[in-house]
């Protein structure tokens, strides 16, 4: 039986991250309030900064103390060269070298020494779980969810939903599933029509092969048509996320094509916990079982 690695492709087959859009999905029109807001303004794919490095610890790496407050600390393996994202968010996800498939997600992580780090916010994530509980994203979901990985760019295949962030001027107060929270200052900064947790995708009638995309851009469009993207955070523009290890010429072709692709994205109006991706016949088979 074919299985998949929780490090390369995390979360259960039943996770919303791994369930494709269905034939029952209903899409808002291009002039609909939410969609019109989403496809306006600038767009980008964060990679070299403001994104999520994924650090795979080995059994030879030291056990470090990661302190999240003056009275609370965590102890787990962290490579001495662990990468922290450039930018004030300072994200880093550190996976552990065990069969439990555990990752520690950090926000504003900083190195003090080879065995001492600080983090302003940290959660322990089960990579065999849903990816929708207690994550470091503003939506409360895992930072691993929806992240474009280097091996996916190389393989021209992104087999899961993506994570997208939008400006606070486009966000609406009150999260919807699968989001379970929002920014702490949402009540004073969210002024738009799109709730945190909203799912967007490219309708099936769009012929993505006719859009003049690079192979990497086509892989991105295929993921957005098959799985869509969930709004999980706030940003200065409309952004997707790729791990820094994905940086390079191939990724740049994907990033350059995002503007061509975004204008075909539409809000899915009937996505819910009991009707994931609109229900009906799935565009893609269920993800393989985890190894």
CSV table of C-alpha atoms in Angstrom, one decimal:
chain,number,residue,atom,x,y,z
A,1,UNK,CA,0.0,0.0,0.0
A,2,UNK,CA,1.2,3.5,-0.9
A,3,UNK,CA,1.7,5.7,2.2
A,4,UNK,CA,2.9,9.3,2.7
A,5,UNK,CA,5.3,10.9,5.0
A,6,UNK,CA,3.7,13.2,7.7
A,7,UNK,CA,6.7,15.4,7.4
A,8,UNK,CA,6.4,15.9,3.6
A,9,UNK,CA,2.6,15.8,3.5
A,10,UNK,CA,1.1,16.2,7.0
A,11,UNK,CA,-2.3,15.7,8.5
A,12,UNK,CA,-5.0,13.0,8.3
A,13,UNK,CA,-6.7,12.1,5.1
A,14,UNK,CA,-9.9,13.4,6.7
A,15,UNK,CA,-8.3,16.8,7.4
A,16,UNK,CA,-9.9,19.7,5.5
A,17,UNK,CA,-6.3,20.5,4.2
A,18,UNK,CA,-6.4,17.2,2.3
A,19,UNK,CA,-10.0,17.1,1.1
A,20,UNK,CA,-10.4,18.4,-2.5
A,21,UNK,CA,-13.3,20.5,-3.7
A,22,UNK,CA,-16.4,18.6,-4.7
A,23,UNK,CA,-18.9,18.7,-7.6
A,24,UNK,CA,-21.4,20.4,-5.2
A,25,UNK,CA,-19.2,23.4,-4.6
A,26,UNK,CA,-21.0,26.7,-5.3
A,27,UNK,CA,-18.9,29.7,-6.2
A,28,UNK,CA,-19.7,33.4,-5.7
A,29,UNK,CA,-19.8,35.5,-8.9
A,30,UNK,CA,-16.8,37.6,-9.9
A,31,UNK,CA,-18.9,40.7,-8.9
A,32,UNK,CA,-19.9,39.2,-5.5
A,33,UNK,CA,-18.8,41.4,-2.6
A,34,UNK,CA,-16.3,38.9,-1.1
A,35,UNK,CA,-14.8,37.7,-4.4
A,36,UNK,CA,-14.5,41.2,-5.8
A,37,UNK,CA,-12.6,42.3,-2.7
A,38,UNK,CA,-10.3,39.3,-2.7
A,39,UNK,CA,-9.2,39.7,-6.3
A,40,UNK,CA,-8.4,43.4,-5.9
A,41,UNK,CA,-5.1,44.9,-4.9
A,42,UNK,CA,-1.6,43.4,-4.8
A,43,UNK,CA,-0.8,39.7,-4.5
A,44,UNK,CA,2.4,37.8,-3.8
A,45,UNK,CA,3.8,34.5,-2.5
A,46,UNK,CA,5.9,34.9,0.6
A,47,UNK,CA,8.9,32.7,0.7
A,48,UNK,CA,12.3,34.3,1.7
A,49,UNK,CA,10.6,36.2,4.5
A,50,UNK,CA,7.3,36.4,6.3
A,51,UNK,CA,6.8,32.7,5.7
A,52,UNK,CA,7.3,29.4,7.6
A,53,UNK,CA,10.7,27.5,7.6
A,54,UNK,CA,10.2,23.8,8.3
A,55,UNK,CA,13.2,22.5,10.3
A,56,UNK,CA,13.5,18.7,10.5
A,57,UNK,CA,15.4,17.8,13.7
A,58,UNK,CA,17.5,14.7,13.9
A,59,UNK,CA,18.4,12.4,16.8
A,60,UNK,CA,21.9,13.9,16.7
A,61,UNK,CA,20.6,17.4,17.3
A,62,UNK,CA,20.8,18.8,20.9
A,63,UNK,CA,17.8,19.0,23.2
A,64,UNK,CA,17.2,22.7,23.6
A,65,UNK,CA,15.1,24.7,26.1
A,66,UNK,CA,12.6,26.9,24.3
A,67,UNK,CA,11.3,29.5,26.8
A,68,UNK,CA,7.9,31.0,26.1
A,69,UNK,CA,7.7,33.0,29.3
A,70,UNK,CA,9.6,33.6,32.5
A,71,UNK,CA,7.9,30.6,34.1
A,72,UNK,CA,7.3,28.2,31.2
A,73,UNK,CA,9.7,26.3,28.9
A,74,UNK,CA,9.6,23.4,26.5
A,75,UNK,CA,12.4,20.9,25.8
A,76,UNK,CA,12.9,19.3,22.5
A,77,UNK,CA,15.5,18.8,19.7
A,78,UNK,CA,16.4,21.9,17.8
A,79,UNK,CA,19.2,22.0,15.2
A,80,UNK,CA,21.8,24.6,16.1
A,81,UNK,CA,21.4,26.0,12.6
A,82,UNK,CA,17.5,26.1,12.7
A,83,UNK,CA,16.1,28.7,10.4
A,84,UNK,CA,13.8,31.4,11.6
A,85,UNK,CA,11.8,33.4,9.1
A,86,UNK,CA,13.0,36.8,8.3
A,87,UNK,CA,10.5,39.5,9.3
A,88,UNK,CA,8.9,40.4,12.6
A,89,UNK,CA,6.8,37.3,12.8
A,90,UNK,CA,9.8,35.1,13.1
A,91,UNK,CA,8.0,31.8,12.5
A,92,UNK,CA,9.8,28.4,12.6
A,93,UNK,CA,8.3,24.9,12.7
A,94,UNK,CA,10.6,22.3,14.2
A,95,UNK,CA,9.6,18.7,13.5
A,96,UNK,CA,10.9,15.9,15.8
A,97,UNK,CA,12.8,12.8,14.8
A,98,UNK,CA,10.2,10.3,16.1
A,99,UNK,CA,7.4,8.2,14.9
A,100,UNK,CA,4.8,10.3,16.8
A,101,UNK,CA,5.0,12.9,14.0
A,102,UNK,CA,5.3,15.9,16.3
A,103,UNK,CA,6.1,19.4,15.3
A,104,UNK,CA,6.6,22.5,17.4
A,105,UNK,CA,5.3,25.7,15.8
A,106,UNK,CA,6.8,29.0,16.9
A,107,UNK,CA,6.0,32.6,16.5
A,108,UNK,CA,8.8,35.2,17.1
A,109,UNK,CA,11.4,32.5,17.8
A,110,UNK,CA,14.9,33.7,18.7
A,111,UNK,CA,18.2,31.9,19.3
A,112,UNK,CA,20.0,32.6,22.6
A,113,UNK,CA,22.5,29.8,22.3
A,114,UNK,CA,22.8,26.3,20.7
A,115,UNK,CA,20.6,24.9,23.5
A,116,UNK,CA,18.5,27.9,24.4
A,117,UNK,CA,15.8,29.7,22.4
A,118,UNK,CA,12.9,32.0,23.1
A,119,UNK,CA,9.4,32.0,21.5
A,120,UNK,CA,6.6,34.5,22.1
A,121,UNK,CA,4.0,31.8,21.2
A,122,UNK,CA,4.4,28.1,20.7
A,123,UNK,CA,2.1,25.1,20.1
A,124,UNK,CA,2.7,21.3,19.8
A,125,UNK,CA,1.2,19.9,16.6
A,126,UNK,CA,0.3,16.3,15.8
A,127,UNK,CA,1.1,15.9,12.1
A,128,UNK,CA,-1.3,13.0,12.0
A,129,UNK,CA,-4.2,15.1,13.3
A,130,UNK,CA,-6.5,17.6,11.6
A,131,UNK,CA,-4.2,20.6,11.4
A,132,UNK,CA,-7.1,22.7,12.5
A,133,UNK,CA,-6.6,23.0,16.3
A,134,UNK,CA,-4.4,25.4,18.3
A,135,UNK,CA,-2.1,26.4,15.5
A,136,UNK,CA,0.0,29.6,15.5
A,137,UNK,CA,-1.9,31.2,12.5
A,138,UNK,CA,-4.3,34.0,13.4
A,139,UNK,CA,-7.1,31.6,12.4
A,140,UNK,CA,-5.9,29.1,15.0
A,141,UNK,CA,-4.9,26.5,12.4
A,142,UNK,CA,-1.5,24.9,11.9
A,143,UNK,CA,1.3,26.9,10.1
A,144,UNK,CA,2.2,23.6,8.3
A,145,UNK,CA,-1.3,23.6,6.7
A,146,UNK,CA,-1.4,25.1,3.2
A,147,UNK,CA,2.3,25.7,3.0
A,148,UNK,CA,3.9,25.2,-0.4
A,149,UNK,CA,6.9,23.0,0.1
A,150,UNK,CA,10.2,22.8,-1.9
A,151,UNK,CA,9.6,19.2,-2.9
A,152,UNK,CA,6.1,20.1,-4.2
A,153,UNK,CA,7.5,22.9,-6.4
A,154,UNK,CA,10.1,20.4,-7.8
A,155,UNK,CA,7.5,17.8,-8.4
A,156,UNK,CA,5.0,20.3,-9.9
A,157,UNK,CA,2.4,18.8,-7.6
A,158,UNK,CA,0.7,20.5,-4.6
A,159,UNK,CA,-1.7,17.8,-3.2
A,160,UNK,CA,-3.5,19.9,-0.6
A,161,UNK,CA,-5.3,23.2,0.0
A,162,UNK,CA,-3.3,26.3,0.4
A,163,UNK,CA,-3.1,29.0,3.1
A,164,UNK,CA,-3.8,32.6,2.1
A,165,UNK,CA,-3.6,35.8,4.0
A,166,UNK,CA,-5.4,39.0,3.1
A,167,UNK,CA,-5.3,42.6,4.4
A,168,UNK,CA,-7.3,43.5,7.5
A,169,UNK,CA,-9.2,45.9,5.3
A,170,UNK,CA,-10.6,42.8,3.6
A,171,UNK,CA,-11.3,40.8,6.7
A,172,UNK,CA,-14.6,40.6,8.4
A,173,UNK,CA,-15.1,40.3,12.2
A,174,UNK,CA,-16.2,36.8,13.1
A,175,UNK,CA,-14.3,33.6,11.9
A,176,UNK,CA,-16.0,30.8,10.0
A,177,UNK,CA,-15.0,27.1,10.0
A,178,UNK,CA,-12.3,25.9,9.9
A,179,UNK,CA,-10.9,29.1,11.6
A,180,UNK,CA,-11.5,29.0,15.3
A,181,UNK,CA,-10.1,32.5,16.2
A,182,UNK,CA,-8.9,35.7,14.7
A,183,UNK,CA,-6.4,38.5,15.4
A,184,UNK,CA,-6.6,40.0,18.9
A,185,UNK,CA,-7.2,43.5,17.4
A,186,UNK,CA,-9.8,42.2,14.9
A,187,UNK,CA,-12.6,44.3,16.4
A,188,UNK,CA,-10.8,47.5,15.6
A,189,UNK,CA,-8.9,46.6,12.4
A,190,UNK,CA,-11.2,44.3,10.4
A,191,UNK,CA,-13.3,46.4,8.1
A,192,UNK,CA,-13.9,44.2,5.0
A,193,UNK,CA,-16.4,41.5,3.9
A,194,UNK,CA,-14.3,38.2,4.1
A,195,UNK,CA,-14.4,36.2,7.3
A,196,UNK,CA,-11.3,34.4,8.6
A,197,UNK,CA,-11.6,30.8,7.4
A,198,UNK,CA,-13.2,31.5,4.1
A,199,UNK,CA,-12.5,29.0,1.3
A,200,UNK,CA,-11.7,30.2,-2.2
A,201,UNK,CA,-11.0,28.2,-5.4
A,202,UNK,CA,-11.0,28.2,-9.1
A,203,UNK,CA,-14.3,27.0,-10.6
A,204,UNK,CA,-14.1,23.8,-12.7
A,205,UNK,CA,-15.2,25.5,-15.9
A,206,UNK,CA,-12.0,27.6,-16.0
A,207,UNK,CA,-9.5,26.0,-18.5
A,208,UNK,CA,-6.3,26.6,-16.5
A,209,UNK,CA,-4.2,25.2,-19.4
A,210,UNK,CA,-5.2,28.1,-21.5
A,211,UNK,CA,-3.9,30.8,-19.1
A,212,UNK,CA,-0.4,30.9,-20.5
A,213,UNK,CA,1.2,29.7,-17.2
A,214,UNK,CA,4.6,28.3,-16.6
A,215,UNK,CA,4.7,24.6,-15.5
A,216,UNK,CA,5.0,25.8,-11.9
A,217,UNK,CA,2.2,28.3,-12.3
A,218,UNK,CA,0.0,25.6,-13.7
A,219,UNK,CA,0.8,23.4,-10.7
A,220,UNK,CA,-0.4,26.3,-8.5
A,221,UNK,CA,-3.5,26.8,-10.5
A,222,UNK,CA,-4.3,23.1,-10.4
A,223,UNK,CA,-4.0,23.1,-6.6
A,224,UNK,CA,-6.3,26.1,-6.4
A,225,UNK,CA,-8.8,24.4,-8.7
A,226,UNK,CA,-8.6,21.0,-7.0
A,227,UNK,CA,-8.3,22.0,-3.3
A,228,UNK,CA,-8.7,25.8,-3.0
A,229,UNK,CA,-7.2,28.1,-0.4
A,230,UNK,CA,-8.3,29.0,3.2
A,231,UNK,CA,-8.0,32.5,4.6
A,232,UNK,CA,-5.9,31.9,7.7
A,233,UNK,CA,-4.1,35.2,8.5
A,234,UNK,CA,-3.8,38.9,7.9
A,235,UNK,CA,-1.1,40.5,5.7
A,236,UNK,CA,-0.2,43.7,3.8
A,237,UNK,CA,-1.5,42.2,0.6
A,238,UNK,CA,-3.1,39.0,-0.7
A,239,UNK,CA,-0.4,36.4,-0.1
A,240,UNK,CA,0.3,32.6,-0.3
A,241,UNK,CA,3.1,31.0,1.6
A,242,UNK,CA,6.1,28.8,0.5
A,243,UNK,CA,8.8,27.5,2.8
A,244,UNK,CA,12.1,29.4,2.3
A,245,UNK,CA,13.7,26.2,1.1
A,246,UNK,CA,11.5,26.5,-2.0
A,247,UNK,CA,13.3,29.7,-3.2
A,248,UNK,CA,14.8,29.6,-6.6
A,249,UNK,CA,14.1,30.0,-10.3
A,250,UNK,CA,11.3,27.4,-10.4
A,251,UNK,CA,9.5,29.0,-7.5
A,252,UNK,CA,9.9,32.4,-9.0
A,253,UNK,CA,8.0,31.3,-12.0
A,254,UNK,CA,5.2,30.1,-9.8
A,255,UNK,CA,5.2,33.4,-7.9
A,256,UNK,CA,5.2,35.4,-11.0
A,257,UNK,CA,2.1,33.5,-12.3
A,258,UNK,CA,0.1,34.0,-9.1
A,259,UNK,CA,-1.4,37.3,-10.3
A,260,UNK,CA,-2.6,35.6,-13.5
A,261,UNK,CA,-4.2,32.9,-11.4
A,262,UNK,CA,-5.7,34.9,-8.6
A,263,UNK,CA,-8.2,36.7,-10.8
A,264,UNK,CA,-10.0,33.4,-11.4
A,265,UNK,CA,-10.4,32.5,-7.8
A,266,UNK,CA,-13.9,32.7,-6.3
A,267,UNK,CA,-15.3,32.4,-2.8
A,268,UNK,CA,-16.9,28.9,-2.1
A,269,UNK,CA,-20.2,29.8,-0.6
A,270,UNK,CA,-21.2,26.4,0.8
A,271,UNK,CA,-18.1,25.1,2.6
A,272,UNK,CA,-18.6,23.9,6.1
A,273,UNK,CA,-17.5,21.3,8.6
A,274,UNK,CA,-20.3,19.0,7.4
A,275,UNK,CA,-19.9,19.9,3.7
A,276,UNK,CA,-16.2,20.3,3.2
A,277,UNK,CA,-15.3,21.8,-0.2
A,278,UNK,CA,-19.0,22.0,-1.1
A,279,UNK,CA,-19.5,18.2,-1.1
A,280,UNK,CA,-20.3,15.9,-3.9
A,281,UNK,CA,-17.8,14.0,-6.1
A,282,UNK,CA,-14.3,14.9,-5.2
A,283,UNK,CA,-11.9,16.4,-7.7
A,284,UNK,CA,-9.0,14.3,-6.3
A,285,UNK,CA,-8.8,11.0,-4.5
A,286,UNK,CA,-8.3,10.9,-0.8
A,287,UNK,CA,-4.8,11.4,0.4
A,288,UNK,CA,-2.9,8.1,1.0
A,289,UNK,CA,-2.7,6.8,4.6
A,290,UNK,CA,0.2,8.2,6.7
A,291,UNK,CA,3.3,6.0,7.1
